[in-house]
Amino acid sequence: MMVLTKKMIEIRSILQKVGQSSTLTLPSIVVIGSQSSGKSSVLEAIVGHEFLPKGSNMVTRRPIELTLVNTPGSTEEYGEFPDLGLKHINDFSSIQRTLTDLNLAVPDSECVSHEPIQLTIYSPNVPDLSLIDLPGYIQVVGQNQPLQLKQKISELCDKYIQAPNVILAISAADVDLANSTALRASRRVDPRGERTIGVITKMDLVDSVRGAAILNDKQYPLRLGYVGVVSRAPHSQGLFKMGSSNLLATITKNENSFFSSHPMEYGPEAGVSVGTTTLRKKLMHVLEQTMSSSLQSTSDAIRQELEEATYEFKVQYNDRPLSAESYLAESLDALKHSFKQLTEEFGRPQMHEILKSELDQKVLDLLAARYWNKPITDLLPPPTETNKIADLPKADADSLYWRRQLDASSSALTKLGVGRLATTVVATAIQDNVEALLDRSSFSNHPFARSAIMDAASTILNERFYSTSDQVENCIKPYKFEIDIEEREWTQGRQHVSDILKKELNDCETALSSLETTVGGRRKLREVMSFVDKARKGDVVVEGDGRSGAGGFSASLLSKGREAVFLRDRADIIKLRLMAVKSKQCANLKNKYQCPEVFLDAAASKLASTAVLFLNVELLSEFYYNFPRELDLRLGKHLSDADVERFAKEDPKIRRHLEVIRRKELLELVLEKMESLKQLEGLERERLASN
Ligand code: GDP
């Protein structure tokens, strides 16, 4: 029939994609022999090209799984390394170089590797065969080779010469068969010689009578017999380098003339098999037979593997269908859905809040710089029964000095670059929101897509950044000259700023008590604080450079002490100012010079509200409109299938899910093919029987 091997080779290449083909290897012909037995020459004669690595330095270090695919009707001959994605290599010397590189990549210290190299050769001149070339057995371990090398090679070969593989045991005619390592190895696993083909090379090196005796060997009888060959092309090592495309023809011609010159020993009557052509035919026939007899067991193995995959799919994934595209589409939909929610939750009020709190910080800084370091007690409200500041002097709040102070402060506030600040703060908040969305989405497990999405967000924001920030700056311009505060705004500002001051006071006190803990107690902190106070007044002298410490305190303790004094003073001032803000005096908008905290807070609110109006139109709405579109652009139709696959497989859970589905599908396909092969085989058998 001779199509079985071809079909099985096709099936094998599908099974290789399943990934777990170790349990599912279809029969191959495994080539073993000692170094220099002529193993490479035989393989090259079969292929018709020189393509195997040459050299004395142990050039075959990995198994080469060689698949030959007959392509009738084509004139092209080429090789492919499917694992490496190397396709359509027409130049056989380039195949040879690649094989050499792959072999030499195995370090000298290891010398052999179990990891196979896959090579497929397509040609109208090769038979459909699947061969495995293994490192040659060695007799003596070389100088810089590991001592266990002999054993390592032997173990590697043993792995491959198991049933149902066919063993091609190569021995040279000029070496006693009793010394053939290949035959000895094959005996161990195939004691009755049922699946071993003996190849005797270098027949030209022995006398023909002896040669015929070897081929008729009775000491190591093999059911599949021996074939004698002369597979070295004449001249191939001479000055005249063979054109490799007619290697087989040259070898055949050479063999024919050699064997026909000894008709008594090698002629048709002699009952021996000789010649590379005979060997090729034999290999095809034997492999076909082996494939045929292993059809049932192979399809049983595939069926079992399929059952396992089906079970895993059901139990682990609840039979839930999934594809890389559907996964991406669902993930995108879910992200867009939660983005929609975000657009409802994050709007003007939220922008106002974050911007205002940023401005609050600026206001506090201004107050600290312009008011709280001055004899602020001058600005105290008139004493009442409840406040205890009656004995403090009171300044003339209407003096030009305090007017100028407030004007300068509000001008500093409006000129601090509100446009840029507001745009930055809001853009950052948008980006943080998107990041939080991503963290909660299935994209959190996809670094590649995640960064593409973040990039989409920042691209949109960056594009709008400068124009937005200019617009905002422009629209707050009038406030740089004058800020009119209304009664309502004043009341709100007064309430708000007292909350801010309370919080600031609380922060100071918390920091102070945590300092107490770090220095080892309140008493200790008090001592060092009083030393710092005295030093400030000049009552004591801080010796040295201050870094090495003074007054019996270490430098670090002193610096903690200074920090504590600062916090205490700030807390004291804030307490006083809080009292002022709450006083009747500050309830009245007219007393704005006495109440800079309230005024600046109200001014900051005005700035924030105006900025937000523009930010909403220029930045937020634009972003909300463009972002989903940008997502589609970057993760939608523009991605190649390979990218979509890569994306989906980034998530280990999804990868396993997809893999089990793919395995199941491939195994189903293979099984179907196997079933029809079996039927075909049955028909063929019936046909033969009826003839
Ligand atoms: P490998 O190490 O087993 O792969 O052996 P090679 O195929 O590289 O052959 C080893 C040496 O034997 C090379 O010099 C070949 O040219 C030579 N050789 C291979 N086959 C024959 C043959 O049939 N006759 C002769 N005379 N030499 C051969």
XYZ file of C-alpha atoms and ligand atoms in Angstrom:
719
model
C 0.000 0.000 0.000
C 2.869 2.310 0.914
C 0.719 5.268 1.861
C 0.514 4.335 5.491
C 3.955 5.673 6.331
C 3.175 8.972 4.657
C -0.125 9.297 6.505
C 1.447 8.298 9.768
C 4.179 10.864 9.276
C 1.478 13.492 8.782
C -0.219 12.289 11.919
C 3.039 12.443 13.774
C 3.572 16.045 12.830
C 0.120 16.837 14.218
C 0.912 14.927 17.375
C 4.092 16.923 17.787
C 1.894 20.003 18.124
C -0.029 18.317 20.933
C 3.122 18.631 22.956
C 2.746 15.472 24.984
C 3.789 13.170 22.185
C 6.197 11.265 24.408
C 3.552 8.676 25.116
C 2.477 8.706 21.517
C 5.584 8.140 19.470
C 4.845 6.416 16.223
C 7.438 3.896 15.098
C 10.667 5.254 13.616
C 13.870 3.723 12.335
C 16.627 4.302 14.851
C 20.144 4.345 13.464
C 22.923 3.164 15.776
C 26.554 2.328 15.197
C 30.066 2.941 16.484
C 31.884 6.074 15.534
C 33.304 5.785 12.020
C 31.246 2.711 11.253
C 29.887 4.651 8.259
C 26.572 5.615 9.850
C 26.488 9.144 8.394
C 27.476 7.909 4.961
C 24.546 5.474 4.932
C 22.059 8.149 5.988
C 23.367 10.604 3.437
C 23.181 7.977 0.722
C 19.529 7.408 1.591
C 18.773 11.124 1.492
C 21.002 11.723 -1.543
C 22.723 14.726 0.008
C 25.591 15.501 2.294
C 23.942 17.235 5.206
C 25.213 15.693 8.434
C 27.848 17.355 10.648
C 31.378 16.143 9.918
C 34.500 16.243 12.039
C 36.460 14.302 14.584
C 35.211 16.202 17.628
C 32.064 14.163 18.412
C 29.831 16.071 16.085
C 26.552 14.288 16.798
C 25.634 15.201 20.340
C 21.867 15.243 20.143
C 19.409 12.834 18.558
C 18.369 14.036 15.109
C 14.760 13.141 14.349
C 14.870 13.079 10.607
C 11.608 12.966 8.699
C 11.767 12.348 4.974
C 8.734 13.432 2.987
C 8.383 12.272 -0.565
C 6.981 15.040 -2.758
C 6.128 13.464 -6.095
C 5.698 15.871 -8.954
C 7.894 18.531 -7.428
C 11.481 19.196 -8.404
C 12.393 21.109 -5.298
C 14.421 19.654 -2.457
C 14.573 21.459 0.866
C 14.791 21.039 4.591
C 12.974 22.538 7.574
C 13.653 22.747 11.287
C 10.061 22.983 12.574
C 11.100 23.604 16.186
C 13.245 26.552 15.222
C 10.786 27.966 12.753
C 13.418 27.614 9.996
C 11.611 26.912 6.767
C 12.420 26.074 3.200
C 16.208 25.725 3.304
C 17.236 24.808 -0.222
C 20.930 24.742 0.462
C 21.978 21.460 2.092
C 25.295 22.864 3.256
C 23.310 25.407 5.217
C 21.344 22.540 6.822
C 24.687 20.958 7.626
C 25.911 24.170 9.265
C 22.757 24.508 11.335
C 23.040 20.910 12.503
C 26.690 21.428 13.384
C 25.871 24.567 15.386
C 23.019 22.881 17.207
C 25.237 19.963 18.130
C 28.209 22.010 19.168
C 25.961 24.113 21.360
C 25.905 21.163 23.742
C 28.821 21.974 26.075
C 31.926 19.753 26.019
C 31.396 18.955 29.664
C 28.126 17.216 28.876
C 28.915 15.971 25.387
C 25.456 14.512 24.785
C 21.970 15.850 25.252
C 18.663 14.010 25.179
C 16.889 16.915 23.546
C 16.202 15.939 19.934
C 16.698 18.131 16.883
C 13.826 17.882 14.443
C 14.625 18.047 10.771
C 12.264 17.384 7.887
C 13.484 16.939 4.348
C 11.096 17.316 1.422
C 12.147 15.894 -1.902
C 10.792 13.903 -4.846
C 13.877 11.681 -4.464
C 13.452 10.540 -0.879
C 11.152 7.805 0.383
C 8.653 8.595 3.172
C 10.654 7.630 6.208
C 11.122 8.622 9.750
C 14.669 8.068 10.964
C 16.491 8.926 14.141
C 20.243 9.456 14.036
C 21.987 9.012 17.367
C 25.510 9.813 18.578
C 27.936 7.033 17.588
C 29.077 4.587 20.242
C 32.642 5.273 21.294
C 35.338 2.791 22.281
C 37.685 5.094 24.162
C 36.877 8.298 25.966
C 38.821 11.252 24.572
C 41.051 13.581 26.538
C 38.633 16.363 27.323
C 35.514 14.220 27.357
C 33.754 13.222 30.568
C 34.521 9.723 31.811
C 30.893 8.636 31.885
C 30.478 9.605 28.224
C 30.370 5.983 27.012
C 27.588 5.274 29.412
C 25.733 8.481 28.586
C 25.683 7.632 24.865
C 24.579 4.124 25.646
C 21.723 5.358 27.818
C 20.571 7.793 25.162
C 20.564 5.069 22.504
C 18.763 2.644 24.820
C 15.963 5.146 25.197
C 15.345 5.134 21.450
C 15.857 1.485 20.526
C 12.780 0.379 22.447
C 9.810 -1.215 20.635
C 8.016 -0.418 18.408
C 10.995 1.322 16.788
C 12.986 -0.491 14.109
C 16.720 -0.667 14.786
C 19.157 -0.029 11.970
C 22.368 -1.505 13.370
C 25.387 -0.300 11.413
C 28.599 -2.343 11.476
C 31.651 -2.040 9.250
C 32.670 -5.101 7.259
C 36.292 -4.756 8.309
C 35.403 -5.150 11.983
C 34.469 -8.548 13.400
C 30.688 -8.690 13.906
C 31.304 -10.110 17.357
C 32.782 -6.714 18.187
C 29.892 -4.694 16.769
C 28.575 -2.397 19.494
C 25.432 -1.750 17.482
C 24.516 -5.429 17.247
C 25.268 -5.958 20.903
C 23.021 -3.074 21.895
C 20.202 -4.281 19.666
C 20.485 -7.822 21.094
C 19.775 -6.506 24.546
C 16.417 -5.061 23.579
C 15.572 -7.317 20.643
C 17.080 -10.686 21.602
C 15.270 -12.602 18.890
C 16.335 -10.194 16.195
C 12.793 -9.365 15.104
C 12.991 -5.668 14.539
C 16.652 -5.118 13.725
C 18.050 -4.578 10.258
C 21.793 -5.193 10.010
C 23.704 -2.883 7.689
C 27.242 -3.865 6.803
C 29.195 -0.892 5.467
C 32.563 -0.713 3.783
C 31.980 -3.951 1.901
C 34.716 -2.807 -0.470
C 37.265 -3.197 2.282
C 36.887 -6.967 2.660
C 37.441 -9.865 0.407
C 34.175 -10.849 -1.323
C 34.065 -14.361 0.118
C 34.368 -12.972 3.593
C 31.873 -10.231 2.732
C 29.269 -12.787 1.619
C 29.885 -14.802 4.774
C 29.133 -11.736 6.900
C 25.868 -11.098 5.087
C 24.861 -14.710 5.684
C 25.792 -14.531 9.312
C 24.263 -17.247 11.413
C 25.769 -16.230 14.682
C 23.618 -13.118 14.941
C 20.593 -14.125 12.877
C 18.195 -11.285 12.105
C 14.702 -11.873 10.774
C 14.933 -8.731 8.674
C 18.402 -9.727 7.498
C 21.605 -7.916 6.626
C 22.253 -5.520 3.754
C 25.774 -4.851 2.503
C 26.623 -1.398 1.174
C 29.484 0.678 -0.106
C 28.228 4.079 0.782
C 31.294 6.184 0.380
C 31.132 8.093 -2.840
C 34.386 7.761 -4.770
C 36.282 11.079 -4.967
C 34.135 12.658 -2.282
C 37.199 13.354 -0.237
C 39.488 14.083 -3.106
C 40.130 17.289 -4.948
C 37.018 16.771 -6.937
C 34.091 17.510 -4.658
C 30.903 15.741 -5.603
C 27.960 17.810 -6.675
C 25.807 16.606 -3.828
C 22.579 16.435 -5.804
C 23.587 13.235 -7.540
C 25.148 11.620 -4.502
C 22.733 8.703 -4.533
C 23.215 8.106 -8.268
C 26.988 8.127 -7.863
C 26.903 5.788 -4.926
C 24.517 3.425 -6.664
C 26.665 3.383 -9.766
C 29.746 2.701 -7.714
C 28.024 -0.031 -5.706
C 26.617 -1.666 -8.803
C 29.987 -1.889 -10.423
C 31.529 -3.211 -7.231
C 28.920 -5.852 -6.463
C 28.490 -6.954 -10.067
C 32.190 -7.602 -10.282
C 31.660 -10.396 -7.719
C 28.604 -12.180 -9.170
C 29.343 -15.423 -7.379
C 29.202 -13.843 -3.946
C 26.834 -10.903 -4.452
C 24.863 -11.794 -7.562
C 21.119 -12.597 -7.621
C 21.824 -16.277 -7.121
C 23.889 -15.700 -4.020
C 20.822 -14.953 -1.885
C 22.271 -11.902 -0.150
C 20.986 -8.305 -0.075
C 23.324 -5.617 -1.246
C 23.211 -1.971 -2.285
C 21.802 1.283 -0.969
C 18.750 1.055 -3.239
C 17.903 -2.331 -1.754
C 18.384 -0.872 1.692
C 16.056 2.038 0.961
C 13.349 -0.289 -0.255
C 13.765 -2.508 2.716
C 13.482 0.410 5.099
C 10.290 1.602 3.455
C 8.791 -1.818 3.533
C 9.753 -2.605 7.110
C 8.577 0.770 8.377
C 5.276 0.426 6.576
C 4.793 -3.020 8.112
C 5.691 -1.759 11.551
C 3.353 1.211 11.210
C 0.614 -1.118 10.111
C 1.042 -3.511 12.994
C 1.221 -0.690 15.506
C -1.900 1.044 14.148
C -4.138 -0.480 16.753
C -1.889 0.152 19.719
C -1.146 3.685 18.557
C -4.782 4.537 18.119
C -5.518 3.008 21.522
C -2.868 5.235 23.042
C -4.300 8.278 21.283
C -7.787 7.386 22.390
C -6.625 7.152 25.960
C -4.852 10.484 25.734
C -8.000 11.987 24.262
C -10.061 10.583 27.099
C -7.719 12.180 29.592
C -7.930 15.532 27.820
C -11.729 15.289 27.668
C -11.901 14.468 31.346
C -9.609 17.353 32.261
C -11.678 19.711 30.123
C -14.851 18.627 31.846
C -13.623 18.551 35.411
C -11.316 21.560 35.401
C -13.063 23.775 32.896
C -16.637 22.589 33.044
C -16.607 22.014 29.270
C -16.452 25.769 28.864
C -15.426 26.668 25.310
C -12.705 29.281 24.961
C -10.546 30.714 22.241
C -7.824 33.317 22.392
C -10.004 35.760 20.415
C -13.094 35.220 22.520
C -11.035 35.643 25.663
C -9.585 38.933 24.452
C -12.985 40.184 23.333
C -14.585 39.306 26.668
C -11.769 40.896 28.610
C -12.056 44.076 26.565
C -15.826 44.203 27.025
C -15.505 43.771 30.754
C -12.903 46.515 30.913
C -15.062 48.882 28.908
C -17.981 48.097 31.152
C -16.097 48.981 34.297
C -14.710 52.031 32.543
C -18.281 53.155 31.884
C -18.928 52.881 35.591
C -15.865 54.962 36.283
C -17.157 57.707 34.009
C -20.255 57.873 36.192
C -18.329 57.888 39.432
C -15.528 60.264 38.635
C -16.711 63.689 37.511
C -16.665 67.348 38.494
C -17.205 66.961 42.246
C -14.403 64.390 42.470
C -12.048 66.552 40.417
C -12.899 69.523 42.601
C -12.143 67.572 45.722
C -8.703 66.404 44.676
C -7.760 69.762 43.240
C -8.978 71.602 46.284
C -7.037 69.406 48.632
C -3.911 70.085 46.576
C -4.584 73.819 46.860
C -5.269 73.463 50.595
C -1.714 72.280 50.969
C -0.458 75.315 49.065
C -2.579 77.603 51.255
C -1.116 76.045 54.396
C 2.385 76.601 53.024
C 1.596 80.226 52.241
C 0.124 80.812 55.666
C 3.133 79.252 57.323
C 5.509 81.385 55.288
C 3.666 84.700 55.497
C 1.720 84.673 58.738
C 2.564 81.950 61.150
C 6.196 82.889 61.513
C 5.318 86.528 62.274
C 4.152 87.886 65.620
C 0.780 86.543 64.591
C -0.636 87.219 68.010
C -1.045 90.762 66.698
C -3.907 89.487 64.633
C -5.863 88.029 67.496
C -9.544 88.619 67.952
C -10.729 90.792 70.835
C -10.764 88.863 74.090
C -13.980 87.278 75.249
C -14.907 85.353 78.355
C -14.109 82.034 76.766
C -10.787 82.786 75.198
C -7.801 83.271 77.386
C -5.876 85.608 75.211
C -7.119 88.776 76.767
C -3.705 89.846 77.939
C -2.109 89.627 74.509
C -1.541 92.867 72.607
C -3.761 93.497 69.593
C -2.489 95.033 66.404
C -4.214 97.443 64.140
C -5.585 95.069 61.566
C -6.452 97.851 59.206
C -2.860 98.900 58.872
C -1.359 98.924 55.397
C 1.016 96.153 56.450
C -1.696 93.501 56.843
C -3.451 94.667 53.686
C -0.291 94.177 51.723
C 0.269 90.789 53.356
C -3.103 89.500 52.206
C -2.778 90.941 48.714
C 0.657 89.388 48.333
C -0.582 86.028 49.621
C -3.553 85.847 47.329
C -1.424 86.925 44.411
C 1.078 84.156 45.262
C -1.802 81.689 45.316
C -3.212 82.670 41.953
C 0.176 82.823 40.342
C 1.536 79.503 41.443
C 0.727 77.912 38.081
C -2.766 76.678 38.764
C -3.261 75.588 35.137
C -0.368 73.183 35.177
C -1.004 72.037 38.725
C -4.690 71.357 38.132
C -4.082 69.528 34.855
C -1.347 67.403 36.381
C -3.406 66.517 39.414
C -6.445 65.537 37.383
C -4.480 63.662 34.706
C -2.688 61.710 37.412
C -5.983 60.896 39.090
C -7.420 59.640 35.789
C -4.368 57.502 35.235
C -4.557 56.108 38.758
C -8.208 55.275 38.222
C -7.456 53.426 34.996
C -4.658 51.567 36.719
C -6.987 50.538 39.515
C -9.529 49.353 36.935
C -6.850 47.264 35.280
C -5.780 45.756 38.571
C -9.292 44.539 39.116
C -9.686 43.285 35.541
C -8.405 40.151 33.841
C -5.723 42.315 32.252
C -3.908 42.319 35.579
C -2.304 39.036 34.493
C -1.203 40.370 31.130
C 1.842 42.617 31.394
C 1.923 43.177 27.628
C -1.717 44.274 27.277
C -1.610 46.117 30.571
C 1.202 48.345 29.438
C -0.482 48.861 26.050
C -3.598 50.088 27.859
C -1.709 52.355 30.229
C 0.121 53.684 27.241
C -3.187 54.367 25.481
C -4.355 56.355 28.512
C -1.230 58.440 28.798
C -1.135 59.118 25.059
C -4.603 60.654 25.177
C -3.814 62.637 28.300
C -0.461 63.838 26.996
C -2.004 65.007 23.752
C -4.398 67.270 25.641
C -2.095 68.274 28.455
C -0.623 71.566 27.257
C -3.746 73.017 25.684
C -5.786 72.154 28.768
C -3.265 73.600 31.126
C -3.107 76.824 29.049
C -6.879 77.107 28.964
C -7.187 76.689 32.699
C -4.443 79.228 33.322
C -6.187 81.659 31.018
C -9.536 81.403 32.646
C -8.250 82.028 36.149
C -6.350 85.087 34.919
C -8.858 87.675 36.256
C -8.306 86.345 39.785
C -4.693 87.365 39.556
C -5.840 90.987 39.841
C -8.719 90.706 42.183
C -10.720 88.093 43.983
C -14.231 88.974 45.077
C -15.551 86.704 47.758
C -19.257 86.483 48.425
C -20.872 86.002 51.807
C -21.765 82.369 51.068
C -18.246 81.574 49.912
C -16.843 83.177 53.035
C -19.015 81.064 55.313
C -18.074 77.887 53.497
C -14.386 78.834 53.551
C -14.526 79.517 57.271
C -16.036 76.115 57.958
C -13.681 74.338 55.622
C -10.500 75.982 56.810
C -11.258 75.276 60.440
C -11.531 71.590 59.512
C -8.222 71.847 57.731
C -6.584 73.549 60.684
C -7.993 70.954 63.067
C -6.521 68.237 60.930
C -3.194 69.992 60.719
C -3.191 70.413 64.483
C -3.956 66.767 64.908
C -1.135 65.825 62.538
C 1.318 67.959 64.535
C 0.267 66.362 67.790
C 0.486 62.854 66.381
C 3.955 63.534 65.022
C 4.984 64.954 68.379
C 3.846 61.911 70.295
C 5.503 59.559 67.860
C 8.719 61.510 68.450
C 8.262 60.859 72.163
C 8.225 57.161 71.476
C 11.283 57.226 69.268
C 13.462 59.057 71.776
C 12.297 56.851 74.644
C 9.636 58.720 76.537
C 8.011 62.062 77.188
C 10.469 63.106 79.899
C 13.466 62.618 77.695
C 11.861 64.620 74.887
C 10.929 67.411 77.304
C 14.536 67.613 78.536
C 16.012 67.942 75.102
C 13.259 70.385 74.030
C 13.995 72.638 76.976
C 17.669 72.535 76.086
C 16.843 73.539 72.491
C 14.622 76.361 73.792
C 17.355 77.689 76.035
C 19.901 77.470 73.260
C 17.615 79.476 71.052
C 17.283 82.206 73.612
C 21.048 82.146 74.045
C 20.860 80.945 77.656
C 23.136 78.021 76.932
C 25.887 77.600 74.396
C 25.793 74.739 71.937
C 29.380 73.689 71.697
C 31.131 72.289 68.669
C 29.540 72.200 65.276
C 26.210 70.994 66.571
C 26.580 67.763 64.697
C 28.442 65.966 67.393
C 25.825 66.899 69.963
C 25.791 69.207 72.992
C 24.453 69.540 76.496
C 24.951 65.837 77.047
C 22.573 64.994 74.184
C 23.591 63.056 71.118
C 23.402 64.783 67.725
C 20.433 62.704 66.664
C 18.603 63.384 69.887
C 19.215 67.087 69.438
C 17.814 67.030 65.948
C 14.718 65.214 67.231
C 14.476 67.882 69.887
C 14.531 70.648 67.280
C 11.861 68.880 65.303
C 9.729 68.563 68.415
C 10.141 72.263 69.232
C 9.068 73.143 65.707
C 5.990 70.923 65.931
C 5.058 72.297 69.338
C 5.346 75.920 68.152
C 3.348 75.146 65.017
C 0.647 73.437 67.061
C 0.526 76.449 69.415
C 0.098 78.888 66.559
C -2.530 76.729 64.875
C -4.461 76.551 68.142
C -4.486 80.316 68.374
C -5.440 80.748 64.738
C -8.180 78.151 65.047
C -9.569 80.214 67.872
C -9.343 83.321 65.727
C -11.091 81.667 62.767
C -13.891 80.512 65.047
C -14.265 83.935 66.675
C -17.063 86.324 65.815
C -14.587 88.599 64.138
C -13.889 86.058 61.393
C -17.559 85.442 60.846
C -17.610 88.725 59.067
C -16.353 89.035 55.516
C -15.342 92.623 56.185
C -12.604 91.504 58.549
C -10.754 89.610 55.866
C -7.376 91.150 56.765
C -7.659 89.669 60.246
C -8.692 86.292 58.831
C -6.285 85.368 56.019
C -6.962 81.643 56.514
C -10.621 82.050 55.626
C -9.951 84.370 52.742
C -7.302 82.172 51.160
C -9.450 79.079 51.556
C -12.374 80.750 49.841
C -10.058 81.991 47.095
C -8.638 78.484 46.588
C -12.181 77.126 46.270
C -12.966 79.673 43.602
C -9.848 78.741 41.672
C -10.650 75.033 41.923
C -14.245 75.497 40.724
C -13.213 77.555 37.735
C -10.396 75.181 36.810
C -12.689 72.170 37.073
C -15.167 73.684 34.607
C -12.491 73.709 31.960
C -10.826 70.476 32.972
C -14.156 68.771 32.560
C -14.596 69.910 29.004
C -11.013 69.845 27.813
C -9.619 66.804 29.532
C -12.106 64.528 31.242
C -14.859 64.391 28.599
C -12.284 64.042 25.864
C -10.654 61.194 27.723
C -13.947 59.454 28.389
C -14.783 59.667 24.696
C -11.434 58.601 23.292
C -10.246 55.939 25.675
C -12.606 53.099 24.625
C -11.849 53.896 20.985
C -8.127 53.806 21.628
C -8.574 50.430 23.358
C -10.270 49.038 20.271
C -7.525 50.416 18.113
C -4.716 48.915 20.123
C -6.242 45.645 21.223
C -8.945 45.087 18.675
C -8.651 44.233 15.022
C -5.094 45.450 14.703
C -3.578 42.559 16.599
C -2.314 39.615 14.597
C -3.539 36.120 15.459
C -0.157 35.358 16.960
C -0.404 38.455 19.187
C -3.888 37.509 20.338
C -2.620 34.019 21.119
C 0.389 35.419 22.941
C -1.855 37.745 24.894
C -4.236 35.000 25.983
C -1.418 32.685 26.958
C 0.180 35.262 29.198
C -2.327 34.227 31.813
C -1.239 30.773 32.998
C -4.809 29.729 33.800
C -6.053 30.735 30.375
C -3.044 29.119 28.750
C -3.821 25.781 30.387
C -7.458 26.104 29.437
C -6.620 26.870 25.804
C -4.051 24.130 25.670
C -6.388 21.457 26.878
C -8.941 22.488 24.259
C -6.320 22.491 21.540
C -4.970 19.139 22.631
C -8.446 17.716 22.616
C -9.160 19.066 19.137
C -5.879 17.815 17.695
C -6.302 14.401 19.252
C -9.816 14.181 17.856
C -8.480 15.050 14.434
C -5.703 12.488 14.700
C -8.047 9.797 15.908
C -10.366 10.419 13.018
C -7.470 10.076 10.599
C -6.323 6.911 12.334
C -9.784 5.395 12.083
C -9.958 5.987 8.348
C -6.435 4.596 7.974
C -7.479 1.484 9.806
C -10.441 1.079 7.503
C -8.228 1.551 4.475
C -5.841 -1.011 5.824
C -8.666 -3.485 6.403
C -9.886 -3.039 2.802
C -6.356 -3.556 1.522
C -6.027 -6.767 3.499
C -9.345 -8.047 2.157
C -8.264 -7.205 -1.371
C -5.002 -9.089 -0.952
C -6.819 -12.074 0.531
C -9.331 -12.269 -2.333
C -6.589 -12.101 -4.999
P 30.208 7.632 11.158
O 31.188 8.194 12.108
O 29.726 6.300 11.603
O 29.103 8.535 10.816
O 31.010 7.306 9.838
P 31.175 8.113 8.492
O 30.027 7.923 7.623
O 31.615 9.484 8.787
O 32.378 7.281 7.899
C 33.603 7.128 8.520
C 34.698 6.955 7.500
O 34.481 5.791 6.747
C 34.720 8.097 6.493
O 36.048 8.378 6.161
C 34.017 7.521 5.273
O 34.477 8.075 4.053
C 34.399 6.071 5.364
N 33.414 5.219 4.741
C 32.084 5.232 4.954
N 31.474 4.291 4.219
C 32.444 3.647 3.529
C 32.445 2.574 2.596
O 31.433 1.954 2.269
N 33.657 2.196 2.092
C 34.803 2.807 2.464
N 35.948 2.386 1.920
N 34.846 3.817 3.328
C 33.688 4.235 3.854
